[in-house]
């Protein structure tokens, strides 16, 4: 991936301990696909972080299109990134259902609005317990029930811990969806509507885009971003630093602002994995929602009615 | 080739059927073909518009297609097991039922797998099952199982037909040349020598010995598509035997219906007597008891243990405003009523049994629905979706079209088979006092 892709500025993001090396042009989420080679008709203002740490607003027309696809062969995409063991830590004490992770994920993977690979759920563990917001990605289990049942090796576990789907191989039997206890996977029930630019993107299991009709897809932990030394979009999009992403081999995770030891935080904050008793060995850890920054109701503010209605069973009304 | 007098009498009974197609039959076939035509339109919509035309969505990922698959493929296993036992244990009274059971297997083993394919999003990639097979997947086991069973059951049927083909070939049935030639070709120059008889008998018995355990295995493998997942109502150690018993049970139900119909249609009261219905009813009784016992064990253990996830499913299954009435129907019409009608001699009459069997078969279909859909509507994390079709599964008209198409195909195969072979084995009839055998 090229370095300076943006005329006016570029943005630096540290990635794990390789922060110094991992300086790359970003704004990938808002970058236009190179495929069509066309300029965006409407101009849109984009806020970026300059190298000096200042926020600058520029016109998106001034952004040079960046091809989002990191070109890896199917073989490489099945192997994973050597030496890595990706892990995610989600701090439930900081989540206020801002939903920036959801929209960033949708934008990054060009998934249409109602499709959420990453969803924020309202959890209430028992009638007397306090409700809390619960962002749910794919857990990239180490003992993945979905991978076990796939009849064609379309979904697979990589060396770096990530579970991916090869939508060019998937026959759409949906057995993995039956096997996944976390309702993580979604199916393309009809031909996905893509802009011409998206349609002509080269498909890779690492980008999971463009979607294919009659196949299964899900959160992929954005391995294309990791290859480029960047954090997944949900991590960078979160205004509250809820998501920490990192490498278990290096024992370090970061939310972009703060870099911490993985083992330390799991020990100190009582990290746990969801539904541990199922034996799926998730790679996503949760920090319990204690000493919360926001009251849970804040998450309902400014929510569109149709999203608010989702939580009716939990909040009542 | 010489056949018994009763055999030639039987051939005469079936000859109008084989020689001509009556007006009524033509209409019946037209209706069946029209239904299949409509189903093909549904299939066209599903292929070109995507699975969105069905009621299946991200939570209920499988609907009545897999229910039909379970039901039909269960019938085929049942047919093979029943025919296998009747042959293997040389059950004299069972002889007129063997062909019917085998034809039930034939029709359902052809139609059944179509329904599992309808669950698959990408028809164009089915070859991936063979070029990228993964042996860890219960679906791969099922592909192997169904193919093995398909080949096995065809062989089994064919071995039971060779002697009859020779009879048809040597008879003076007035049929078109191609049919006659095909019979002659299929009869493999069988003339009824001792050696040929021995060979056919041995291989047929061998096939029965093979097919009985194979049927049990493949029915279990089917159950493991569900049993191997972590979902309540599916992840159960008894699922293998539960499905085996369920398959045989519904198979007996369909066999009773087919036997009743064949008896009425061809006036076979001499060969298929109320005694046959009694025996079928006894088999039904045993299987109903077994099935009821399994169902009770399933529900009782999960209700008593009342783990959260299990309890959610049990609540759903028994709540009157959810699946309560269907559960009631499936168990009363599917177990209790058949037991009563099979156990009480006064009620155990062919016509009654036919009605009870018809209701029981419907109830067993509903029971499969209750295995598939409520579990899928009860994920570990409660569904937080306001799109109603993502919360509850509703069968769409496309799915109904294809289902009726499947039923029509089943009957069409059966009807067409009746144009080509006699529905009762004429070269291997029971030796009772009414029938004098003339060869040997």
XYZ file of C-alpha atoms in Angstrom:
757
model
C 0.000 0.000 0.000
C 1.373 3.382 -0.942
C 2.365 5.837 1.687
C 1.217 9.352 0.965
C -2.176 9.076 -0.558
C -3.603 12.283 0.628
C -2.567 15.563 -0.825
C -3.132 17.896 2.057
C -2.196 15.699 4.898
C -1.701 12.244 6.053
C -2.681 10.527 9.136
C -0.569 8.549 11.473
C -1.811 5.650 13.431
C 0.219 3.549 15.708
C -0.313 -0.114 15.531
C 0.824 -2.151 18.491
C 4.511 -1.998 19.129
C 5.157 -1.499 15.480
C 3.685 1.936 15.778
C 6.802 3.574 14.469
C 6.850 1.375 11.407
C 3.196 1.232 10.781
C 2.801 4.752 9.525
C 0.577 4.659 6.582
C -1.813 6.826 4.771
C -5.253 6.323 6.061
C -8.734 7.618 5.713
C -9.268 4.284 4.090
C -12.798 4.108 5.237
C -13.695 7.190 3.317
C -11.417 6.498 0.397
C -13.058 6.037 -2.912
C -12.525 2.766 -4.630
C -9.939 2.974 -7.331
C -11.784 0.560 -9.495
C -14.071 3.015 -11.215
C -11.367 5.673 -11.286
C -14.036 8.357 -11.058
C -14.134 11.386 -8.849
C -16.932 11.730 -6.409
C -19.570 14.058 -7.755
C -20.670 15.593 -4.487
C -18.023 17.053 -2.263
C -18.010 15.915 1.299
C -15.972 17.336 4.146
C -13.681 14.950 5.924
C -11.983 15.552 9.245
C -8.490 14.147 9.438
C -5.706 14.141 11.949
C -2.589 15.876 10.706
C 0.937 14.648 11.546
C 1.200 17.510 14.038
C -1.771 16.227 15.912
C -4.168 18.841 14.635
C -7.572 18.162 13.213
C -7.994 19.463 9.704
C -11.101 19.561 7.594
C -10.611 18.942 3.929
C -12.787 18.328 0.928
C -13.102 14.679 0.093
C -12.528 15.574 -3.548
C -8.943 16.233 -2.574
C -8.443 12.721 -1.380
C -6.725 10.481 -3.804
C -8.504 7.202 -4.245
C -6.804 4.359 -2.464
C -7.328 0.830 -3.627
C -8.632 -0.813 -0.506
C -7.805 -4.326 -1.553
C -4.533 -5.559 -0.256
C -3.510 -7.992 -2.892
C -2.961 -11.324 -1.313
C -3.472 -14.650 -2.953
C -6.221 -16.942 -1.809
C -3.523 -19.177 -0.389
C -2.115 -16.326 1.721
C -5.591 -15.294 2.798
C -6.151 -18.819 4.076
C -2.811 -18.953 5.876
C -3.066 -15.702 7.778
C -0.453 -13.182 8.770
C 2.615 -15.055 10.023
C 3.487 -14.742 13.674
C 0.296 -12.973 14.699
C -2.439 -14.089 17.059
C -5.099 -11.423 16.873
C -7.225 -10.729 19.871
C -9.845 -8.154 20.765
C -10.800 -6.711 24.124
C -14.094 -4.852 24.425
C -14.487 -2.544 27.398
C -18.170 -2.625 28.292
C -17.700 0.163 30.855
C -17.071 2.656 28.058
C -19.762 1.743 25.546
C -22.701 4.088 25.197
C -24.146 2.693 21.988
C -22.802 5.510 19.843
C -23.043 3.037 16.937
C -20.035 4.541 15.191
C -18.488 1.082 15.043
C -21.562 -0.256 13.279
C -21.658 2.437 10.622
C -17.901 2.366 10.111
C -18.073 -1.385 9.581
C -20.936 -1.020 7.120
C -19.050 1.649 5.217
C -15.822 -0.283 5.168
C -17.424 -3.470 3.890
C -20.045 -1.785 1.731
C -22.812 -3.660 3.451
C -26.281 -2.183 3.074
C -27.874 -0.490 6.064
C -29.859 -3.226 7.827
C -26.979 -5.698 7.585
C -24.788 -5.499 10.651
C -21.722 -7.689 10.949
C -21.068 -5.854 14.147
C -24.072 -5.081 16.286
C -24.554 -3.361 19.605
C -26.910 -5.304 21.800
C -28.585 -4.289 25.007
C -27.924 -7.003 27.526
C -29.624 -7.693 30.787
C -28.300 -10.851 32.353
C -31.171 -11.366 34.762
C -34.343 -9.469 35.695
C -32.616 -7.706 38.591
C -29.357 -7.018 36.798
C -28.513 -3.640 35.304
C -28.678 -3.485 31.536
C -25.527 -2.670 29.602
C -24.484 -2.130 25.991
C -22.730 -5.055 24.396
C -20.951 -4.625 21.062
C -20.766 -8.014 19.388
C -18.309 -8.878 16.650
C -17.474 -12.303 15.338
C -15.637 -13.993 18.201
C -13.141 -15.736 15.909
C -13.280 -18.769 18.154
C -10.286 -21.040 18.561
C -12.649 -23.993 18.520
C -15.035 -22.619 15.914
C -18.255 -24.632 15.522
C -18.880 -22.931 12.183
C -15.594 -24.110 10.679
C -16.171 -27.670 11.856
C -19.390 -28.038 9.920
C -18.476 -26.348 6.641
C -18.647 -29.030 3.953
C -16.403 -27.247 1.447
C -13.765 -25.479 3.534
C -15.289 -22.135 2.611
C -14.975 -20.920 6.162
C -11.653 -21.573 7.799
C -9.484 -20.813 10.791
C -6.172 -19.083 10.077
C -2.855 -19.299 11.866
C -3.331 -15.753 13.130
C -6.547 -16.759 14.857
C -8.952 -15.164 12.405
C -11.950 -17.077 11.059
C -12.719 -16.029 7.497
C -15.155 -16.921 4.741
C -14.258 -17.430 1.118
C -17.445 -16.268 -0.576
C -16.180 -17.603 -3.881
C -16.144 -21.072 -2.415
C -19.263 -20.905 -0.202
C -22.190 -22.962 -1.466
C -24.669 -21.206 0.803
C -25.831 -24.234 2.784
C -25.978 -22.050 5.928
C -24.835 -24.916 8.124
C -22.262 -22.561 9.684
C -25.104 -20.222 10.638
C -26.869 -23.080 12.380
C -23.653 -24.041 14.124
C -22.669 -20.560 15.331
C -24.235 -20.060 18.767
C -23.730 -16.291 18.635
C -25.892 -15.385 15.599
C -22.818 -13.808 14.056
C -23.269 -14.761 10.456
C -25.523 -13.167 7.877
C -26.688 -14.464 4.546
C -27.168 -12.599 1.279
C -30.786 -13.469 0.631
C -30.852 -11.520 -2.615
C -28.391 -9.961 -5.024
C -26.575 -7.269 -3.019
C -26.985 -3.791 -4.449
C -23.566 -2.326 -4.975
C -22.391 0.803 -6.684
C -20.432 0.043 -9.847
C -17.222 0.959 -8.027
C -17.851 -1.599 -5.322
C -19.018 -4.275 -7.718
C -15.772 -4.141 -9.621
C -13.586 -4.469 -6.540
C -11.508 -7.579 -6.602
C -12.895 -10.022 -4.065
C -10.669 -11.389 -1.363
C -11.627 -13.325 1.774
C -9.584 -10.700 3.623
C -11.790 -7.809 2.526
C -15.032 -9.829 2.368
C -16.239 -7.425 -0.245
C -18.096 -7.203 -2.569
C -20.807 -9.434 -1.130
C -22.039 -12.327 -3.193
C -25.658 -13.437 -3.431
C -26.444 -16.784 -1.816
C -23.365 -16.812 0.390
C -22.646 -16.258 4.061
C -20.627 -13.346 5.422
C -19.619 -11.930 8.772
C -17.187 -9.748 10.703
C -13.689 -10.546 9.468
C -11.484 -8.622 11.964
C -10.341 -6.573 8.941
C -7.179 -8.543 8.139
C -6.579 -6.283 5.152
C -6.167 -3.387 7.585
C -3.839 -5.433 9.769
C -1.703 -6.252 6.751
C -1.434 -2.529 6.133
C -0.501 -1.980 9.764
C -3.811 -0.397 10.629
C -6.495 -1.089 13.143
C -9.913 -2.402 12.164
C -12.401 0.344 11.399
C -14.650 -0.356 14.359
C -11.686 0.250 16.652
C -10.732 3.597 15.143
C -14.319 4.740 14.669
C -15.298 4.329 18.312
C -15.342 7.745 20.020
C -14.972 6.159 23.453
C -12.143 3.746 22.834
C -14.239 0.715 23.631
C -12.414 -1.656 21.311
C -8.861 -2.778 21.893
C -7.287 -4.799 19.142
C -3.929 -6.440 19.222
C -1.661 -9.413 19.107
C -1.701 -11.999 21.841
C 1.808 -13.136 20.911
C 3.033 -9.651 21.732
C 0.682 -9.506 24.699
C -0.504 -6.065 23.750
C -3.743 -4.447 22.631
C -4.603 -0.898 21.647
C -7.657 1.172 21.002
C -5.667 3.717 19.013
C -5.114 6.058 21.943
C -4.029 3.747 24.658
C -1.841 0.680 24.362
C -1.983 -1.835 27.162
C -0.827 -5.306 28.048
C -3.415 -7.900 27.149
C -2.784 -10.191 30.099
C -2.603 -7.264 32.500
C -5.949 -5.822 31.563
C -7.673 -9.204 31.532
C -6.298 -9.871 35.009
C -6.859 -6.408 36.474
C -10.288 -5.764 35.039
C -11.710 -9.261 35.328
C -11.866 -9.900 31.603
C -14.123 -12.740 30.475
C -15.344 -14.355 27.319
C -19.005 -14.557 26.397
C -20.660 -17.929 27.029
C -17.381 -19.559 27.963
C -19.226 -22.745 28.879
C -19.881 -23.524 25.218
C -16.227 -24.378 24.765
C -15.821 -22.357 21.605
C -12.761 -20.486 22.933
C -13.560 -17.005 21.597
C -10.738 -14.591 20.736
C -12.843 -11.655 21.876
C -12.683 -10.727 25.555
C -15.013 -8.470 27.472
C -14.240 -6.200 30.406
C -17.227 -6.115 32.758
C -19.354 -2.946 32.760
C -18.366 -1.637 36.194
C -17.654 2.032 36.967
C -19.403 2.962 33.810
C -18.693 6.215 32.058
C -22.213 6.667 30.693
C -25.617 5.760 32.067
C -27.149 3.114 29.861
C -30.045 5.419 28.854
C -27.632 7.688 27.054
C -27.367 5.015 24.413
C -31.012 5.460 23.531
C -30.689 9.213 22.894
C -30.957 10.268 19.277
C -31.532 6.731 18.139
C -33.774 6.297 15.131
C -37.087 4.791 16.162
C -36.515 1.530 14.323
C -33.276 0.910 16.163
C -34.717 1.943 19.502
C -37.502 -0.593 18.980
C -34.982 -3.387 18.922
C -34.348 -2.913 22.586
C -37.996 -2.892 23.606
C -37.822 -6.362 25.124
C -35.040 -5.265 27.451
C -36.024 -1.724 28.400
C -39.760 -2.401 28.309
C -42.417 -0.292 26.623
C -40.638 -68.271 -17.842
C -43.302 -70.127 -15.939
C -45.114 -68.437 -13.137
C -47.692 -69.561 -10.625
C -51.392 -69.393 -11.424
C -51.865 -66.787 -8.792
C -49.016 -64.891 -10.373
C -50.674 -64.864 -13.759
C -53.930 -63.948 -12.124
C -52.176 -61.056 -10.472
C -50.645 -60.048 -13.774
C -54.125 -59.983 -15.283
C -55.245 -57.749 -12.424
C -52.561 -55.236 -13.188
C -52.541 -55.621 -16.987
C -55.133 -52.911 -17.759
C -53.016 -50.533 -15.754
C -49.855 -51.452 -17.628
C -51.442 -51.751 -21.077
C -53.463 -48.543 -21.212
C -53.766 -45.266 -19.458
C -57.363 -44.536 -18.593
C -58.975 -41.132 -18.816
C -58.967 -40.760 -15.065
C -55.306 -41.573 -14.912
C -54.526 -39.116 -17.656
C -56.271 -36.402 -15.699
C -54.451 -37.392 -12.530
C -51.109 -37.277 -14.344
C -52.002 -33.915 -15.886
C -52.779 -32.496 -12.464
C -49.485 -33.821 -11.114
C -47.500 -32.446 -14.033
C -49.247 -29.073 -13.741
C -48.378 -28.920 -10.049
C -44.782 -29.743 -10.836
C -44.858 -27.037 -13.521
C -45.966 -24.463 -10.975
C -43.249 -25.653 -8.649
C -40.708 -25.156 -11.417
C -41.878 -21.559 -11.674
C -41.250 -21.204 -7.941
C -37.832 -22.715 -8.434
C -37.126 -20.242 -11.209
C -38.038 -17.362 -8.880
C -35.883 -18.749 -6.109
C -32.871 -19.185 -8.350
C -33.085 -15.844 -10.108
C -34.368 -13.644 -7.298
C -32.436 -15.302 -4.514
C -33.640 -17.023 -1.398
C -35.384 -13.823 -0.356
C -38.534 -15.253 -1.965
C -38.659 -17.860 0.769
C -39.535 -17.272 4.415
C -36.006 -18.161 5.488
C -33.922 -15.389 7.032
C -30.812 -15.004 9.156
C -32.298 -16.611 12.254
C -34.520 -19.252 10.735
C -32.035 -20.240 8.087
C -33.806 -23.459 7.171
C -37.535 -23.800 6.751
C -39.944 -26.314 5.306
C -37.496 -27.445 2.646
C -35.386 -29.196 5.224
C -38.574 -30.415 6.914
C -39.625 -32.009 3.618
C -36.149 -33.422 3.183
C -36.216 -34.999 6.633
C -39.671 -36.354 6.030
C -39.115 -37.799 2.548
C -35.665 -39.174 3.122
C -37.024 -40.746 6.312
C -39.702 -42.472 4.229
C -37.086 -43.911 1.943
C -35.077 -45.306 4.845
C -38.245 -46.727 6.340
C -39.186 -48.405 3.066
C -35.785 -50.047 2.834
C -35.823 -51.197 6.450
C -39.350 -52.621 6.208
C -38.722 -54.363 2.878
C -35.356 -55.580 4.132
C -36.823 -57.174 7.230
C -39.711 -58.764 5.348
C -37.290 -60.303 2.869
C -34.610 -61.291 5.303
C -36.921 -62.991 7.748
C -38.937 -64.579 4.951
C -42.180 -63.148 6.307
C -44.839 -64.902 4.215
C -47.646 -62.440 4.850
C -45.377 -59.529 4.091
C -44.693 -60.523 0.505
C -47.430 -58.383 -1.097
C -46.081 -55.346 0.766
C -42.432 -55.580 -0.234
C -42.833 -53.994 -3.670
C -44.944 -51.165 -2.258
C -42.364 -50.426 0.409
C -39.617 -50.446 -2.178
C -41.506 -48.141 -4.511
C -42.080 -45.782 -1.596
C -38.320 -45.789 -1.128
C -37.739 -45.152 -4.816
C -40.098 -42.185 -5.013
C -38.927 -40.553 -1.794
C -35.229 -41.087 -2.373
C -35.546 -39.299 -5.706
C -37.643 -36.390 -4.443
C -36.143 -36.012 -0.952
C -32.640 -34.835 -1.869
C -34.111 -32.135 -4.115
C -35.332 -30.432 -0.961
C -31.944 -30.307 0.692
C -30.627 -28.725 -2.483
C -33.338 -26.081 -2.211
C -31.780 -24.999 1.086
C -28.512 -24.283 -0.695
C -27.929 -20.702 -1.785
C -25.656 -21.485 -4.707
C -26.850 -24.207 -7.054
C -24.034 -23.337 -9.398
C -21.441 -24.437 -6.847
C -22.710 -27.863 -5.863
C -19.632 -29.416 -7.430
C -17.643 -27.777 -4.619
C -18.974 -30.576 -2.428
C -16.850 -32.955 -4.458
C -13.848 -30.835 -5.344
C -13.345 -29.316 -1.882
C -14.861 -31.966 0.371
C -14.296 -31.751 4.098
C -14.829 -34.961 5.963
C -15.321 -33.164 9.278
C -18.673 -31.803 8.159
C -21.852 -33.754 8.923
C -23.113 -32.398 5.612
C -20.354 -34.264 3.791
C -21.350 -37.381 5.706
C -24.895 -36.822 4.566
C -23.897 -36.379 0.932
C -22.012 -39.680 1.097
C -24.839 -41.342 3.016
C -27.590 -40.257 0.647
C -25.596 -41.263 -2.436
C -24.754 -44.645 -0.910
C -28.343 -45.189 0.031
C -29.601 -44.066 -3.376
C -27.393 -46.577 -5.179
C -28.139 -49.302 -2.622
C -31.875 -48.880 -2.733
C -31.945 -48.847 -6.542
C -29.984 -52.089 -6.592
C -32.263 -53.586 -3.972
C -35.356 -52.678 -5.960
C -33.840 -53.895 -9.191
C -32.828 -57.258 -7.723
C -36.411 -57.707 -6.572
C -37.688 -56.836 -10.030
C -35.593 -59.032 -12.330
C -37.836 -62.098 -11.976
C -40.900 -59.978 -12.640
C -39.325 -58.385 -15.687
C -38.776 -61.871 -17.084
C -42.438 -62.650 -16.485
C -43.605 -59.470 -18.206
C -41.246 -60.198 -21.095
C -42.664 -63.679 -21.582
C -46.263 -62.647 -21.052
C -48.666 -61.653 -23.764
C -49.211 -58.193 -22.356
C -50.277 -55.871 -25.118
C -47.760 -53.057 -24.721
C -45.721 -50.877 -27.007
C -42.487 -52.264 -28.338
C -40.152 -50.072 -26.335
C -41.690 -51.161 -23.078
C -41.396 -54.781 -24.053
C -37.809 -54.376 -25.159
C -36.933 -52.537 -22.005
C -38.392 -55.337 -19.908
C -36.452 -57.875 -21.933
C -33.269 -55.880 -21.456
C -33.825 -55.390 -17.746
C -34.654 -59.085 -17.247
C -31.032 -59.917 -18.063
C -31.920 -63.144 -19.874
C -33.411 -64.545 -16.725
C -35.145 -67.836 -17.433
C -35.714 -69.171 -13.972
C -32.996 -71.820 -13.760
C -32.086 -73.002 -10.295
C -28.753 -71.265 -10.465
C -30.293 -67.937 -11.482
C -32.860 -68.217 -8.725
C -30.206 -68.886 -6.170
C -28.091 -65.988 -7.335
C -30.974 -63.539 -7.217
C -32.071 -64.743 -3.818
C -28.626 -64.539 -2.361
C -27.897 -61.088 -3.719
C -31.279 -59.793 -2.681
C -30.786 -61.059 0.841
C -27.318 -59.611 0.859
C -28.668 -56.250 -0.226
C -31.268 -56.425 2.550
C -28.546 -57.175 5.079
C -26.548 -54.218 3.804
C -29.428 -51.778 3.516
C -30.879 -52.217 6.991
C -27.774 -50.992 8.833
C -27.100 -48.443 6.093
C -30.589 -46.994 6.572
C -30.038 -46.761 10.299
C -26.710 -45.068 9.752
C -27.950 -42.566 7.192
C -30.986 -41.659 9.284
C -28.618 -41.013 12.190
C -26.344 -38.915 10.010
C -29.339 -36.839 9.003
C -30.105 -36.301 12.671
C -26.528 -35.234 13.306
C -26.860 -32.280 10.967
C -28.903 -30.983 13.873
C -27.379 -32.946 16.730
C -23.844 -31.685 16.136
C -24.771 -28.036 16.629
C -24.916 -26.358 20.025
C -28.597 -25.518 19.902
C -31.304 -26.527 22.372
C -33.677 -29.112 21.001
C -31.020 -30.304 18.557
C -27.903 -30.948 20.572
C -29.143 -34.211 21.984
C -27.533 -37.612 22.323
C -30.759 -39.423 21.511
C -31.162 -37.681 18.168
C -29.788 -40.582 16.107
C -32.195 -43.250 17.375
C -34.958 -40.638 17.622
C -34.710 -39.983 13.894
C -34.433 -43.676 13.042
C -37.625 -44.459 14.938
C -39.332 -41.338 13.554
C -38.420 -42.337 10.004
C -39.699 -45.905 10.337
C -42.819 -44.689 12.085
C -43.835 -42.186 9.432
C -42.819 -44.725 6.791
C -45.327 -47.209 8.190
C -47.968 -44.502 8.071
C -47.343 -43.801 4.404
C -47.163 -47.530 3.678
C -50.596 -48.015 5.240
C -51.995 -45.276 3.014
C -50.363 -46.680 -0.112
C -51.437 -50.233 0.712
C -55.010 -49.156 1.362
C -55.121 -47.228 -1.892
C -53.583 -50.019 -3.970
C -55.945 -52.544 -2.456
C -58.999 -50.424 -3.282
C -57.797 -49.351 -6.698
C -56.955 -52.824 -8.023
C -59.383 -54.847 -5.918
C -56.639 -56.814 -4.278
C -58.742 -57.813 -1.307
C -57.708 -61.405 -1.913
C -54.039 -60.674 -1.559
C -54.066 -57.773 0.841
C -56.359 -58.779 3.661
C -57.384 -57.065 6.900
C -54.711 -59.260 8.461
C -52.102 -57.185 6.637
C -53.522 -54.031 8.106
C -53.464 -55.657 11.517
C -49.775 -56.415 11.139
C -49.029 -52.943 9.851
C -50.989 -51.566 12.784
C -48.888 -53.622 15.210
C -45.743 -52.210 13.668
C -47.250 -48.749 13.905
C -48.130 -49.357 17.537
C -44.587 -50.350 18.451
C -43.076 -47.421 16.603
C -45.617 -44.939 17.979
C -44.804 -46.082 21.486
C -41.094 -45.776 20.775
C -41.469 -42.363 19.221
C -43.680 -41.126 22.040
C -41.149 -42.397 24.526
C -38.305 -40.536 22.815
C -40.312 -37.338 22.578
C -41.232 -37.560 26.218
C -37.611 -38.126 27.230
C -36.533 -35.128 25.159
C -39.070 -32.697 26.551
C -39.050 -34.042 30.087
C -35.296 -33.872 30.590
C -34.947 -30.375 29.189
C -37.966 -29.128 31.112
C -36.803 -30.687 34.378
C -33.207 -29.486 34.025
C -34.562 -26.093 32.949
C -31.282 -24.594 31.803
C -32.059 -21.105 30.550
C -31.583 -21.786 26.871
C -33.413 -25.131 26.982
C -36.214 -23.612 29.022
C -36.736 -20.848 26.472
C -37.332 -23.468 23.804
C -39.632 -25.585 25.955
C -41.656 -22.472 26.846
C -41.987 -21.649 23.185
C -43.040 -25.181 22.265
C -45.735 -25.364 24.907
C -47.038 -21.778 25.004
C -50.528 -21.739 23.461
C -49.821 -18.446 21.705
C -46.673 -19.827 20.122
C -46.238 -23.489 19.187
C -48.462 -25.002 21.893
C -51.263 -26.095 19.606
C -48.941 -27.529 17.006
C -47.092 -29.438 19.725
C -50.415 -30.716 20.997
C -51.477 -31.793 17.512
C -48.146 -33.418 16.709
C -48.207 -35.525 19.828
C -51.885 -36.357 20.056
C -52.486 -37.028 16.377
C -48.971 -38.318 15.910
C -48.728 -40.670 18.867
C -51.810 -40.996 21.057
C -54.483 -41.566 18.395
C -52.443 -44.094 16.377
C -51.706 -46.025 19.569
C -55.409 -46.172 20.445
C -56.506 -47.214 16.976
C -53.810 -49.838 16.675
C -54.326 -51.241 20.154
C -58.110 -51.553 20.282
C -59.215 -54.484 18.067
C -62.616 -52.905 17.437
C -61.058 -49.804 15.987
C -58.334 -51.597 14.062
C -60.066 -51.692 10.651
C -58.399 -50.957 7.299
C -60.473 -47.847 6.612
C -59.940 -46.440 10.109
C -56.258 -47.161 9.937
C -55.998 -45.381 6.626
C -57.538 -42.208 8.115
C -55.459 -42.442 11.279
C -52.319 -43.016 9.225
C -53.070 -39.968 7.082
C -53.458 -37.757 10.150
C -50.397 -39.312 11.751
C -48.288 -38.644 8.668
C -49.348 -35.007 8.722
C -48.592 -34.847 12.444
C -45.154 -36.328 11.860
C -44.476 -33.662 9.253
C -45.532 -31.034 11.789
C -43.283 -32.712 14.351
C -40.293 -32.193 12.038
C -41.317 -28.582 11.645
C -41.321 -28.308 15.427
C -37.834 -29.746 15.541
C -36.460 -27.288 13.003
C -38.185 -23.919 13.288
C -38.714 -23.179 17.021
C -35.078 -24.032 17.766
C -33.900 -21.626 15.088
C -36.196 -18.958 16.483
C -34.511 -19.402 19.872
C -30.891 -18.315 19.477
C -28.642 -17.944 22.511
C -28.747 -14.169 22.213
C -32.394 -13.155 21.922
C -33.236 -11.795 18.485
C -32.899 -8.005 18.494
C -34.390 -7.292 15.156
C -37.534 -5.431 14.292
C -37.922 -6.849 10.822
C -40.762 -9.293 11.526
C -39.597 -11.782 8.917
C -36.288 -12.036 10.762
C -38.002 -12.835 14.043
C -40.627 -15.345 12.931
C -40.565 -17.738 10.068
C -43.563 -17.686 7.764
C -43.864 -20.118 4.912
C -44.119 -18.224 1.617
C -46.150 -19.313 -1.381
C -42.961 -20.148 -3.255
C -42.092 -22.640 -0.550
C -45.591 -24.097 -0.657
C -45.423 -24.371 -4.463
C -42.178 -26.301 -4.263
C -43.509 -28.465 -1.439
C -46.616 -29.395 -3.380
C -44.401 -29.944 -6.385
C -42.438 -32.420 -4.317
C -45.561 -34.247 -3.207
C -46.777 -34.325 -6.812
C -43.416 -35.713 -7.950
C -43.682 -38.437 -5.329
C -47.096 -39.477 -6.638
C -46.016 -39.119 -10.249
C -43.078 -41.460 -9.744
C -45.371 -43.915 -8.008
C -48.004 -43.652 -10.743
C -45.501 -44.042 -13.559
C -43.866 -46.977 -11.793
C -47.290 -48.609 -11.755
C -47.377 -48.295 -15.560
C -44.191 -50.251 -15.843
C -44.231 -52.841 -13.085
C -46.925 -54.590 -11.090
C -47.387 -53.074 -7.654
C -47.127 -56.531 -6.127
C -44.337 -58.995 -6.767
C -45.965 -61.621 -8.999
C -43.135 -64.127 -9.032
C -42.830 -64.343 -5.268
C -46.325 -64.612 -3.843
C -47.106 -66.017 -0.435
C -47.856 -69.733 -0.448
C -51.287 -69.929 1.108
C -53.940 -72.555 0.708
C -55.911 -70.607 -1.919
C -52.995 -70.525 -4.242
C -51.723 -73.582 -5.991
C -48.272 -73.216 -7.383
C -47.677 -74.810 -10.697
C -43.906 -74.574 -11.011
C -42.395 -77.354 -8.943
